Amino acid sequence: MFDPTVFENLKVVAEGAFYDLDLDGELAVIDRHDYIDLAHMSRKYEVIVRYDTDKEKDVECTFALSAGLSAFAEEKMPAFSKRNPGCALKVTFRFIDPEHPLRIIHILKQTWDKGHHYRVLKHMPIGYNREGTYVTIEIEREKPIFEEDVSLLQTYVQQIQHILSAGI
């Protein structure tokens, strides 16, 4: 047996919160990824959710936690580091309707205002067929999320559920 890392503890909390909402019918977990990058010694967990399982739905959300070698080293060798180990947090909303995010970005900024970076990206296929066009809004937390922030992590999950259920 080994002692789980901060990343693993936070991942379990986030995963449990999303799957609880899925079991209650309040969200639909449509995919998840658990990456281990051996070249960079990093971990990344993503869960992709929608308000329901309808494939034609306009909005889906990807919630991602990640941690690199430095976070692992800070945790396993505390004598060499004065920093608290944590994980990076990123929330990405994907919109099929390219005009939709422009109408609601102010709502997202009200939810996650200070301490977050925003990027709005329009993805457009090259060529004549433009049916695959979509827009993403990426919201990255400036500071890492720490093990003591478990309630904050659960708040993020609840806010994502609220945003998706509001039909944004």
Tab-separated table of C-alpha atoms in Angstrom, residues 7 11-12 14-16 18-19 22 28-35 43-50 60-64:
chain	number	residue	atom	x	y	z
A	7	PHE	CA	-3.871	14.821	-6.734
A	11	LYS	CA	-9.562	13.518	-7.981
A	12	VAL	CA	-11.593	11.089	-5.856
A	14	ALA	CA	-14.337	15.557	-7.711
A	15	GLU	CA	-15.153	12.227	-9.346
A	16	GLY	CA	-17.494	11.305	-6.505
A	18	PHE	CA	-19.853	14.398	-10.425
A	19	TYR	CA	-21.005	10.776	-10.277
A	22	ASP	CA	-25.129	11.724	-12.410
A	28	ALA	CA	-24.858	13.319	-17.197
A	29	VAL	CA	-21.242	12.189	-17.121
A	30	ILE	CA	-20.542	11.463	-20.788
A	31	ASP	CA	-16.796	10.729	-20.649
A	32	ARG	CA	-13.756	10.773	-18.413
A	33	HIS	CA	-10.002	10.526	-18.867
A	34	ASP	CA	-7.254	9.677	-16.406
A	35	TYR	CA	-3.875	10.471	-17.957
A	43	ARG	CA	-1.114	13.423	-14.026
A	44	LYS	CA	-4.365	14.781	-15.419
A	45	TYR	CA	-7.965	13.866	-14.704
A	46	GLU	CA	-10.848	15.076	-16.867
A	47	VAL	CA	-14.554	14.479	-16.581
A	48	ILE	CA	-16.929	15.677	-19.309
A	49	VAL	CA	-20.524	16.425	-18.349
A	50	ARG	CA	-23.749	17.710	-19.873
A	60	GLU	CA	-20.885	20.493	-22.403
A	61	CYS	CA	-18.302	21.059	-19.687
A	62	THR	CA	-14.878	19.531	-19.121
A	63	PHE	CA	-13.548	19.692	-15.571
A	64	ALA	CA	-9.786	19.033	-15.326
